[in-house]
mmCIF file of C-alpha atoms in Angstrom:
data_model
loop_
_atom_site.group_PDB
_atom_site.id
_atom_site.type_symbol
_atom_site.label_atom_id
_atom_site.label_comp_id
_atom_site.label_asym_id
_atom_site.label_seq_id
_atom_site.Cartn_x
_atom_site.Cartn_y
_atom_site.Cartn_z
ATOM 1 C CA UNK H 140 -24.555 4.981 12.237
ATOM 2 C CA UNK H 141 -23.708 8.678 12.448
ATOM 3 C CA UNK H 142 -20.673 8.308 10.441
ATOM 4 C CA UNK H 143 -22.623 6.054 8.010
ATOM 5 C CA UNK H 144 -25.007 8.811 7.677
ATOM 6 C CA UNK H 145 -22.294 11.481 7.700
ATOM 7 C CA UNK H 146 -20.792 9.712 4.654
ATOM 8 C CA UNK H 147 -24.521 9.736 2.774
ATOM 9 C CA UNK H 148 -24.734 13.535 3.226
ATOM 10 C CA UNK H 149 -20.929 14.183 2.176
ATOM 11 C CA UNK H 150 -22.099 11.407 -1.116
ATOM 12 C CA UNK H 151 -25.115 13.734 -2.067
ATOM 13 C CA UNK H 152 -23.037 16.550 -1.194
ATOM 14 C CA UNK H 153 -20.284 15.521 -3.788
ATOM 15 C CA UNK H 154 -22.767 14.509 -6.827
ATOM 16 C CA UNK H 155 -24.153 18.729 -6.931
ATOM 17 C CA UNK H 156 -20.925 19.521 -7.031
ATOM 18 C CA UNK H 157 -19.925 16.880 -9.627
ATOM 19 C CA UNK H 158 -22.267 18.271 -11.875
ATOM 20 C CA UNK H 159 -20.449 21.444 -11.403
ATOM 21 C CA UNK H 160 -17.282 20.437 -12.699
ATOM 22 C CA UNK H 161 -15.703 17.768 -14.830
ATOM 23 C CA UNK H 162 -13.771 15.853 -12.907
ATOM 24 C CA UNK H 163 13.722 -21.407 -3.484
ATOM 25 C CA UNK H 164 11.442 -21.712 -1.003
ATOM 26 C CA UNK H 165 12.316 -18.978 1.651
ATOM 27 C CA UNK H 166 9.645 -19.553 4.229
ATOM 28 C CA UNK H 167 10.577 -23.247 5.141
ATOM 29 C CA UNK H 168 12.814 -25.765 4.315
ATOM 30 C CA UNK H 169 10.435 -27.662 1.518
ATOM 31 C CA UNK H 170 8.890 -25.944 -1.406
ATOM 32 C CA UNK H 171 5.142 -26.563 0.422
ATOM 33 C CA UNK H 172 2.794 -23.300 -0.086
ATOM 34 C CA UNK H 173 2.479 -21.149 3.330
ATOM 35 C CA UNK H 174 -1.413 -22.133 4.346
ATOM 36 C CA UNK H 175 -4.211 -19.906 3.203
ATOM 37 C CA UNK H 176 -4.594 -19.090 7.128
ATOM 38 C CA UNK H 177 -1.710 -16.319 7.062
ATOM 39 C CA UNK H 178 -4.294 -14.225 5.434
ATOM 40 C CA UNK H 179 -6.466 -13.801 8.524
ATOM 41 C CA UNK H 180 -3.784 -11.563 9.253
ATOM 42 C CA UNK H 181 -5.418 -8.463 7.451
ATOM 43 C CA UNK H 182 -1.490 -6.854 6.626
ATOM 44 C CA UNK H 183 -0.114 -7.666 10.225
ATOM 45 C CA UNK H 184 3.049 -8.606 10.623
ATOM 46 C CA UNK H 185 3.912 -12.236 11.236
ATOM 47 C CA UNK H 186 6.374 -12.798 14.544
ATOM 48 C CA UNK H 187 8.291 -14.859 12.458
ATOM 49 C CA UNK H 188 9.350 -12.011 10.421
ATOM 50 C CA UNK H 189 11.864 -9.605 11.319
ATOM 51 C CA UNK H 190 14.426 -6.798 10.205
ATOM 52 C CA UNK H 191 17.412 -4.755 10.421
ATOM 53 C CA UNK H 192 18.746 -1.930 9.247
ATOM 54 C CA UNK H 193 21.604 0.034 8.185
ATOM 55 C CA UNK H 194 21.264 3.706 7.338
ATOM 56 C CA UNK H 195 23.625 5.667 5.120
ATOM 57 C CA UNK H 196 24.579 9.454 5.062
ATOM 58 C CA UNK H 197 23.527 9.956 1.497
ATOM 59 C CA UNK H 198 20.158 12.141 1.696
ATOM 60 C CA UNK H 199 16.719 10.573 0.056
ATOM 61 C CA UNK H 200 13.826 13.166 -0.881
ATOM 62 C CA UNK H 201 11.118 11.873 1.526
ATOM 63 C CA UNK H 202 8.436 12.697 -1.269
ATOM 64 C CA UNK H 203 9.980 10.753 -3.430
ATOM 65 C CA UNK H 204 10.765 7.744 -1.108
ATOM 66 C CA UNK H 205 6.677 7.818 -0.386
ATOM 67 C CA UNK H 206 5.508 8.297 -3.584
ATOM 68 C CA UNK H 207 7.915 5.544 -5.162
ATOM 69 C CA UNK H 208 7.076 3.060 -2.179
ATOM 70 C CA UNK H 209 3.102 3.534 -2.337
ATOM 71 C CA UNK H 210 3.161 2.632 -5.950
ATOM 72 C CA UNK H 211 5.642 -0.282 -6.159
ATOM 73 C CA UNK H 212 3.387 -1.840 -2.647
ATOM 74 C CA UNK H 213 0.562 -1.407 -4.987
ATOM 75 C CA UNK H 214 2.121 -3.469 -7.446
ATOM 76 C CA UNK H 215 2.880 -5.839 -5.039
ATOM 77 C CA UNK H 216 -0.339 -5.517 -3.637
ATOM 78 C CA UNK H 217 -1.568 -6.802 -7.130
ATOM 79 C CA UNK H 218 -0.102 -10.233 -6.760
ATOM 80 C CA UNK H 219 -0.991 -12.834 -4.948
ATOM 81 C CA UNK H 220 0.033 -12.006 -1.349
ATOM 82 C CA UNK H 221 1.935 -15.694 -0.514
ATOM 83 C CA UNK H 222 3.383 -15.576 -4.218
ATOM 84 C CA UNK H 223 6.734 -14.975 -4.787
ATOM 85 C CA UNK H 224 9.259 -12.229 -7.176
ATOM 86 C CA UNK H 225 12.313 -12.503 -8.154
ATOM 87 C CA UNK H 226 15.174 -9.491 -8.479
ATOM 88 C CA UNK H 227 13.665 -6.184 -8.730
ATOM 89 C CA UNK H 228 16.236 -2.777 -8.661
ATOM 90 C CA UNK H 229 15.934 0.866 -10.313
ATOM 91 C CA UNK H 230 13.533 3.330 -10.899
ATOM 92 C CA UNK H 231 10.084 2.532 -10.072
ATOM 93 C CA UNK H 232 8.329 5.919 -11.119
ATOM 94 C CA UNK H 233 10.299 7.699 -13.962
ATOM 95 C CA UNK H 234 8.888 11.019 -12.551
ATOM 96 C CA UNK H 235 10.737 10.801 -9.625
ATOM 97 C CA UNK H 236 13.990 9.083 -10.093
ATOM 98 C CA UNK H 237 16.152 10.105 -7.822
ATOM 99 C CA UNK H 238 15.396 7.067 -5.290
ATOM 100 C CA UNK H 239 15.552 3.693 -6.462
ATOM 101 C CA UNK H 240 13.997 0.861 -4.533
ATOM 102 C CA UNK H 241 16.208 -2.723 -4.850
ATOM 103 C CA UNK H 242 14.374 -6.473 -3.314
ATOM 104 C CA UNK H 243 17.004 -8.704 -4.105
ATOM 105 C CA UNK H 244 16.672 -12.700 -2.710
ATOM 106 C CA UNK H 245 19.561 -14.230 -0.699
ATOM 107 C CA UNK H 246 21.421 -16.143 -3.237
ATOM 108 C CA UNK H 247 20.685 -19.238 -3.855
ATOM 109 C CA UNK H 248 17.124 -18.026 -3.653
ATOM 110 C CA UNK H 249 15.736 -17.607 -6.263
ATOM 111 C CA UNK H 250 12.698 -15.724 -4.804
ATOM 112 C CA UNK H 251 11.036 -13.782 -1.917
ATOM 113 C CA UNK H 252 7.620 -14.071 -0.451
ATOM 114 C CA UNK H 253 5.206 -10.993 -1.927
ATOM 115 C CA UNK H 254 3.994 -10.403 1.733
ATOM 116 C CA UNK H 255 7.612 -10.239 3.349
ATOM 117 C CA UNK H 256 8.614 -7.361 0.665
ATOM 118 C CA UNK H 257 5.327 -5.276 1.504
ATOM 119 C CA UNK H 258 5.821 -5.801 4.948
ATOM 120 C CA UNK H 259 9.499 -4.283 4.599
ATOM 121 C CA UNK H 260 8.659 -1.404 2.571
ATOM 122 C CA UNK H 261 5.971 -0.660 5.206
ATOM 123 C CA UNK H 262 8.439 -0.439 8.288
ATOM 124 C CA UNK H 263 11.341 0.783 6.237
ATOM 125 C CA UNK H 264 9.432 4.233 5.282
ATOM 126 C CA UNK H 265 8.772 4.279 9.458
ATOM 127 C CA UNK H 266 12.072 3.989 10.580
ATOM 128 C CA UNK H 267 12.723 6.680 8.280
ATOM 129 C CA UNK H 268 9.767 8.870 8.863
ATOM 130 C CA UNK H 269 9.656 8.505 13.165
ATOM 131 C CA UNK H 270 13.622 7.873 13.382
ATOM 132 C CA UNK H 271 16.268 7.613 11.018
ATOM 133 C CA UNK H 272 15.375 10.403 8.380
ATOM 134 C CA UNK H 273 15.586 9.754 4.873
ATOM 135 C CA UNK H 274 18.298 8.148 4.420
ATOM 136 C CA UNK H 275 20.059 5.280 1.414
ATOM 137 C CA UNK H 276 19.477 2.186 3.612
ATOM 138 C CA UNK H 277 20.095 -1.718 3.522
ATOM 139 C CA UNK H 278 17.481 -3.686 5.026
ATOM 140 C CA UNK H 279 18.241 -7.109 5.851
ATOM 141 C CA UNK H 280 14.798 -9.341 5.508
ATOM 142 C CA UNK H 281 14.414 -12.177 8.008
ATOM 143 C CA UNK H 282 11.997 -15.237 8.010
ATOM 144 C CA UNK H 283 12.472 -17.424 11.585
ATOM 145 C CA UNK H 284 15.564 -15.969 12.007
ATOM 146 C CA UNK H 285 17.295 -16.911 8.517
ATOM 147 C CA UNK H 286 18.032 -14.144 6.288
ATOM 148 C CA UNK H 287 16.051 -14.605 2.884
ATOM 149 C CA UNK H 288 16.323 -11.257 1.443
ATOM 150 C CA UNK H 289 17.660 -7.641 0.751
ATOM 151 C CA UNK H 290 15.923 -4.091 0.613
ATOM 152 C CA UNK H 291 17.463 -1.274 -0.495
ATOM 153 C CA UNK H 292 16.573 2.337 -0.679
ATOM 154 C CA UNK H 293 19.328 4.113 -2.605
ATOM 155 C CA UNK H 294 20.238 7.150 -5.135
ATOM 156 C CA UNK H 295 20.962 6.173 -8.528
ATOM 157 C CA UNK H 296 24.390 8.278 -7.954
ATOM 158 C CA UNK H 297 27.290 6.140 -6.730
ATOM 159 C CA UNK H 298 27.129 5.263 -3.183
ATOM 160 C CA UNK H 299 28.414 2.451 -1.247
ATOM 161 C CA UNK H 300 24.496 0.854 -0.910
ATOM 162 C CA UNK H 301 24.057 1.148 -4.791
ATOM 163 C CA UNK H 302 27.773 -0.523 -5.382
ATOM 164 C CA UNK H 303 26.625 -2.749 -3.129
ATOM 165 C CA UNK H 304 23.456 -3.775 -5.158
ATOM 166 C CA UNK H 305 25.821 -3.958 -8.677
ATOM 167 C CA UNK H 306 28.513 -6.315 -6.642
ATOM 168 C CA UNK H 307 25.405 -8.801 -5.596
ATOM 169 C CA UNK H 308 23.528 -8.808 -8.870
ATOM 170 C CA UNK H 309 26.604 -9.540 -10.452
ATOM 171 C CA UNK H 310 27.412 -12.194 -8.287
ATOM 172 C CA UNK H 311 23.749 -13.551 -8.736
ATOM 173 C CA UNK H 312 24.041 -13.388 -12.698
ATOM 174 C CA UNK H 313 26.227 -15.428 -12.869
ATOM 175 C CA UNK H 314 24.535 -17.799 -10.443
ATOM 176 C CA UNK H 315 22.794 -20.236 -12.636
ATOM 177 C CA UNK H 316 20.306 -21.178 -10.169
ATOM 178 C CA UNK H 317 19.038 -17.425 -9.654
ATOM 179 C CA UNK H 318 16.039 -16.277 -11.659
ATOM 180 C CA UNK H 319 16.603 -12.595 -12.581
ATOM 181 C CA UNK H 320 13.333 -10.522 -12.275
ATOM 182 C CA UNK H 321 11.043 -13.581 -11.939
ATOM 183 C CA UNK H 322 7.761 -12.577 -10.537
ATOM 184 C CA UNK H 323 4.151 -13.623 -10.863
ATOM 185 C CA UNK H 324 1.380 -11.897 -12.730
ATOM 186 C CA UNK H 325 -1.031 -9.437 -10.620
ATOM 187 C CA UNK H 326 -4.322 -11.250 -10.073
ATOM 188 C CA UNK H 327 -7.109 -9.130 -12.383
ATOM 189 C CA UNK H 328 -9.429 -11.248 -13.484
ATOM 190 C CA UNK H 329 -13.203 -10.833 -13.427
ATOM 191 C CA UNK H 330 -12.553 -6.905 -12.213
ATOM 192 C CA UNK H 331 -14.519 -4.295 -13.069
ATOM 193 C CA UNK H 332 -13.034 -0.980 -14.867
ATOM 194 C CA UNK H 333 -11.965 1.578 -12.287
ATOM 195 C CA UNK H 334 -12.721 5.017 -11.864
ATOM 196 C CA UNK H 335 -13.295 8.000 -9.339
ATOM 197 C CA UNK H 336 -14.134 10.981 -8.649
ATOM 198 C CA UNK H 337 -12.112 12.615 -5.576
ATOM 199 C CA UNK H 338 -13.139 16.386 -3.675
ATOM 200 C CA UNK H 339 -12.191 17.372 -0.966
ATOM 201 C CA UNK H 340 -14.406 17.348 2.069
ATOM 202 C CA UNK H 341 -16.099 20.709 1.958
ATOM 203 C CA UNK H 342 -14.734 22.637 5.409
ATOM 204 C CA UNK H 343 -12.292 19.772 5.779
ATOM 205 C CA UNK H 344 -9.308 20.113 7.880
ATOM 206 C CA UNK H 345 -6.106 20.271 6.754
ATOM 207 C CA UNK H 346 -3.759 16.873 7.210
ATOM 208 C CA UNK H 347 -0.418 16.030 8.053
ATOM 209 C CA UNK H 348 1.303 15.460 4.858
ATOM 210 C CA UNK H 349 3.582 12.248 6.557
ATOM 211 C CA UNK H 350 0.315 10.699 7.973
ATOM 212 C CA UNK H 351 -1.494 10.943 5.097
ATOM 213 C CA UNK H 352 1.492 8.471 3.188
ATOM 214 C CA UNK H 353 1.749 6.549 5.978
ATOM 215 C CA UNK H 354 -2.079 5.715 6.409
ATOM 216 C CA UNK H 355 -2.135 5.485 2.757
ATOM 217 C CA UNK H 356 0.965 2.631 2.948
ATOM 218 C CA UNK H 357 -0.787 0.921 5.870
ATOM 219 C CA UNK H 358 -4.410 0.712 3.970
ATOM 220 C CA UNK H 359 -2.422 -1.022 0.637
ATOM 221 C CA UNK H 360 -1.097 -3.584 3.437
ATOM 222 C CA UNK H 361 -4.058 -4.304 4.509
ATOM 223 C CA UNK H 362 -5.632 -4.549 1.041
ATOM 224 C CA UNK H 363 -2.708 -6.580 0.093
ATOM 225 C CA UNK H 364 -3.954 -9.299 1.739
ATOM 226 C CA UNK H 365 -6.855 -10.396 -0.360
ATOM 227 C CA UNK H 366 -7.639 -11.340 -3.679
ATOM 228 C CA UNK H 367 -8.269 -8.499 -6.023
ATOM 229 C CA UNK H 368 -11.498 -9.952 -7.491
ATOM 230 C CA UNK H 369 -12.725 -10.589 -3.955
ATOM 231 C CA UNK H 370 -15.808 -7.923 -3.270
ATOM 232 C CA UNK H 371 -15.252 -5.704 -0.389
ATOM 233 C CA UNK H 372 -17.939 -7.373 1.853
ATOM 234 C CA UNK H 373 -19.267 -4.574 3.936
ATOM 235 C CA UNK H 374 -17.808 -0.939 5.562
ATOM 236 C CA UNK H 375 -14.482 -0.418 7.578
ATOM 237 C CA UNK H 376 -12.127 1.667 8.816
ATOM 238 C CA UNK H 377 -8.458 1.837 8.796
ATOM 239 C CA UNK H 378 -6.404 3.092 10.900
ATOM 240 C CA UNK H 379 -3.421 3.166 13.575
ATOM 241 C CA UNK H 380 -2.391 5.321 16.855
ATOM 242 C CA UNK H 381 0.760 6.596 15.136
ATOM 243 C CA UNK H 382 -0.851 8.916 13.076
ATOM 244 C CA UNK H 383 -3.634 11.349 13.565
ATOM 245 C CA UNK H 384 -5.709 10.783 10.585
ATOM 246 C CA UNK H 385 -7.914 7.517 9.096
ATOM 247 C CA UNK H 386 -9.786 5.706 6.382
ATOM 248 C CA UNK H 387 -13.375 4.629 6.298
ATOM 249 C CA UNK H 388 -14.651 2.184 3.187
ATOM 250 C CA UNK H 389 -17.990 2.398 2.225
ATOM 251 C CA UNK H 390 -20.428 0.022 0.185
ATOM 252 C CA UNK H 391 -22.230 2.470 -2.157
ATOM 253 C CA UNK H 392 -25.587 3.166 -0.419
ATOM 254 C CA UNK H 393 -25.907 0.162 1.069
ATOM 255 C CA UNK H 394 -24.100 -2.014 3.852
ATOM 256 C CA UNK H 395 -24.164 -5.871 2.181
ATOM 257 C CA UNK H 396 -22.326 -6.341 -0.943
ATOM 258 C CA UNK H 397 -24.113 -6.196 -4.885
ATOM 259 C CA UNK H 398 -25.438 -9.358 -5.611
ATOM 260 C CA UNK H 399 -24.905 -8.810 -9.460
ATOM 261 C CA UNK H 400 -22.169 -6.977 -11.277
ATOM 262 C CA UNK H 401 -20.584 -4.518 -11.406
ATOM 263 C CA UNK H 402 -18.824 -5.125 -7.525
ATOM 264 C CA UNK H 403 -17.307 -3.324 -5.362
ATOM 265 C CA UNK H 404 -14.103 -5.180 -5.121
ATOM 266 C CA UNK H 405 -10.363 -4.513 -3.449
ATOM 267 C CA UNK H 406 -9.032 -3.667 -6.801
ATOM 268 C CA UNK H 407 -10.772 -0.748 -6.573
ATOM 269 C CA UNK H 408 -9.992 0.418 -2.648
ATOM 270 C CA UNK H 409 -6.289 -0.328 -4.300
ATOM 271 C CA UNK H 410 -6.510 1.903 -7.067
ATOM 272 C CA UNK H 411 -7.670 4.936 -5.186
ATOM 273 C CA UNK H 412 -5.721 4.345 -2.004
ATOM 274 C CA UNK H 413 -2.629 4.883 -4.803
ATOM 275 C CA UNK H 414 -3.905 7.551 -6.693
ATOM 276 C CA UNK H 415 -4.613 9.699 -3.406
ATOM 277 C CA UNK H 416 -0.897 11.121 -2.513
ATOM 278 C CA UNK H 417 -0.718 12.043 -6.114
ATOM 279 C CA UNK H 418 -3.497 13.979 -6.484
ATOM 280 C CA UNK H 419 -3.262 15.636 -3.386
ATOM 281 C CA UNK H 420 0.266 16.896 -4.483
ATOM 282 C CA UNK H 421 -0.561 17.675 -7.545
ATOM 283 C CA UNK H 422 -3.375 20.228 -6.168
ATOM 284 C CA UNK H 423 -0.822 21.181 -3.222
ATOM 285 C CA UNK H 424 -3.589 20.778 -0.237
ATOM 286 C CA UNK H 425 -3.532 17.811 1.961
ATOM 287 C CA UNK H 426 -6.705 17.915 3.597
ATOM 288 C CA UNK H 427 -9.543 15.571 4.450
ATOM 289 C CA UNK H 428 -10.925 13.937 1.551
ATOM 290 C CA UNK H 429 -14.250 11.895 -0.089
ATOM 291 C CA UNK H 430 -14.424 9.626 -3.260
ATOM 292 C CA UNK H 431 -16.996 8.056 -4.708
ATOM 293 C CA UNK H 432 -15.753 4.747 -6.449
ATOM 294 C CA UNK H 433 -16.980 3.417 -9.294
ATOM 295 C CA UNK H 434 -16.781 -0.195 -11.194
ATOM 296 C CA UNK H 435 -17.150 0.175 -14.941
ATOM 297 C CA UNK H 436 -18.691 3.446 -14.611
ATOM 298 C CA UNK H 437 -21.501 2.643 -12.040
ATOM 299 C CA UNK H 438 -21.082 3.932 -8.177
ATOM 300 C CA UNK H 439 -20.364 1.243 -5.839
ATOM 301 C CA UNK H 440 -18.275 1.981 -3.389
ATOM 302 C CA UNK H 441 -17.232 5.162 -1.267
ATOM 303 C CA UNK H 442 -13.941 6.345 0.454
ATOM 304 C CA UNK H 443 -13.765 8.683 3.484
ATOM 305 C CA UNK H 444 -9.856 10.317 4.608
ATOM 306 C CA UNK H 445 -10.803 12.413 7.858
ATOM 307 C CA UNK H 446 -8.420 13.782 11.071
ATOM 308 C CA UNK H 447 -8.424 12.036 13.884
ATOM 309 C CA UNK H 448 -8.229 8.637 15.218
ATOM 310 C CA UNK H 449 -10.761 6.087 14.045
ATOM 311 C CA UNK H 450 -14.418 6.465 15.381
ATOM 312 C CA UNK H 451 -16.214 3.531 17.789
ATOM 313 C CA UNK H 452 -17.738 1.575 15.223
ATOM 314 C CA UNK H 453 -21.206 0.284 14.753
ATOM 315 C CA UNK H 454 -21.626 -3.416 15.069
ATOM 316 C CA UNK H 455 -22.195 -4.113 11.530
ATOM 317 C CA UNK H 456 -18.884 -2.436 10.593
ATOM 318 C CA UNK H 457 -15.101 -3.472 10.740
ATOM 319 C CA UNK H 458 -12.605 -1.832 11.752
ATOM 320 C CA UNK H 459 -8.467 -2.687 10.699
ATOM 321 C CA UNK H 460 -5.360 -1.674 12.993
ATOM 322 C CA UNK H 461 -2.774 -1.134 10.366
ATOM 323 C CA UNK H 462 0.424 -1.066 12.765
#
């Protein structure tokens, strides 16, 4: 209740100052769809999945490896999480191009599960950001023990993981069975226009600029898991005991869900959880932060980013362990 109420007065706060400014199948042997109950998972990790890694010498820009991996796990996060896409390599962000991100199915796949590639990108930026450094890397992707796909994190110089990447797309072009850059729509119907408006908590602390990307990258996984359209169906939090810093979701002055449009729906916690990093850089101050939310220009929803591990919750809330 006190963080409910915490999140009213920080809400009231933020409109006076708003006035102020303007602001094949590779998860079993048939082509059968995985059952709808892997989504109960809320962006866990499956046991059946696993990785392994090789890291290069050749130096990544860890900015650029977050910012490039929130916003291709948003697109991702778009889809439909047991979907599947096809070849993807290069530049995802133009503005930042020296990494390039490569998810490339084990021939004669033609395609990878949308869940298995978030779930890589997720523990590929931890290895690099609690062990290896930011490193070019290979990941090999593995579903029950079979290997079903490729990650790579490279620089678009030569290197030996990018002339690895050119040796197996070629081989794969010329595989007629592979399906070059297949991949299935995002889900966006029946969602309401998005919009914000972000400030920074007023007295806020300061945050750690790699738990901020990683809490950011562990709320899209989470997201990832339901539909786009589906309405966010009451507060949560999210959070994890690696970093010191987490997310609370808010209904917009209320805690049960609209029962008329506009909704409050996870399109929306997507689109701000990916605009966040940015516009934190941009204004050079990673500190604790409040949004209001708003579907086709009317408030319904609020977003919280405070220090600290997550609260104790009340009963009517949720709360989401991220990793």
């Amino acid at each position: 209740m006190k963080s409910f109420l915490l999140v009213r007065l920080l809400f009231s706060t933020f409109l006076t100052l708003a006035r102020c400014v303007s602001a094949a199948d590779l998860t079993s042997p048939t082509d059968a769809p995985a059952s709808s109950s892997a989504r109960l998972g809320l962006g866990a990790r499956d046991r059946r999945f696993s990785m392994k890694y090789e890291f290069g010498d050749g130096k990544l820009p860890a900015t650029q490896v977050y910012l490039n991996t929130v916003e291709l796990s948003s697109r991702y996060a778009e889809m439909d999480f047991l979907g599947r896409v096809g070849i993807r390599q290069g530049i995802v962000l133009p503005q930042y191009p020296q990494v390039e991100i490569a998810v490339i199915p084990t021939p004669p796949a033609r395609s990878v599960e949308v869940r298995l590639v978030i779930w890589a990108m997720y523990g590929t930026v931890l290895e690099m950001a609690f062990g290896y450094g930011f490193n070019e890397c290979e990941i090999e992707i593995f579903w029950e023990n079979r290997l079903v796909a490729h990650l790579y994190y490279t620089s678009p110089e030569d290197s030996v993981f990018s002339n690895r990447i050119r040796d197996v797309t070629a081989s794969i072009s010329g595989n007629t069975t592979a399906v070059p850059n297949a991949a299935p729509q995002p889900v966006h119907a029946n969602i309401g226009a998005f919009s914000w408006k972000p400030i920074y908590k007023p007295g806020g602390e300061t945050l750690n600029f790699r738990d901020i990307f990683i809490l950011i990258l562990g709320g899209i996984k989470v997201v990832a898991v339901h539909r786009m359209d589906e309405k966010v169906d009451g507060p949560y939090h999210i959070g994890s005991d690696i970093v010191d810093a987490h997310l609370q979701v808010f209904l917009k002055d209320r805690r049960v869900p609209r029962q008329s449009p506009p909704y409050f729906q996870y399109a929306h916690v997507l689109q701000a959880l990916r605009r966040i990093p940015a516009w934190m850089l941009d204004r050079r101050k990673f500190a604790e932060f409040f949004c209001s939310i708003e579907s086709s220009t009317r408030p319904v929803g609020m977003m919280l980013l405070e220090k600290g591990r997550a609260p104790d919750l009340a009963e009517a809330d949720g709360s989401v362990t991220f990793a």
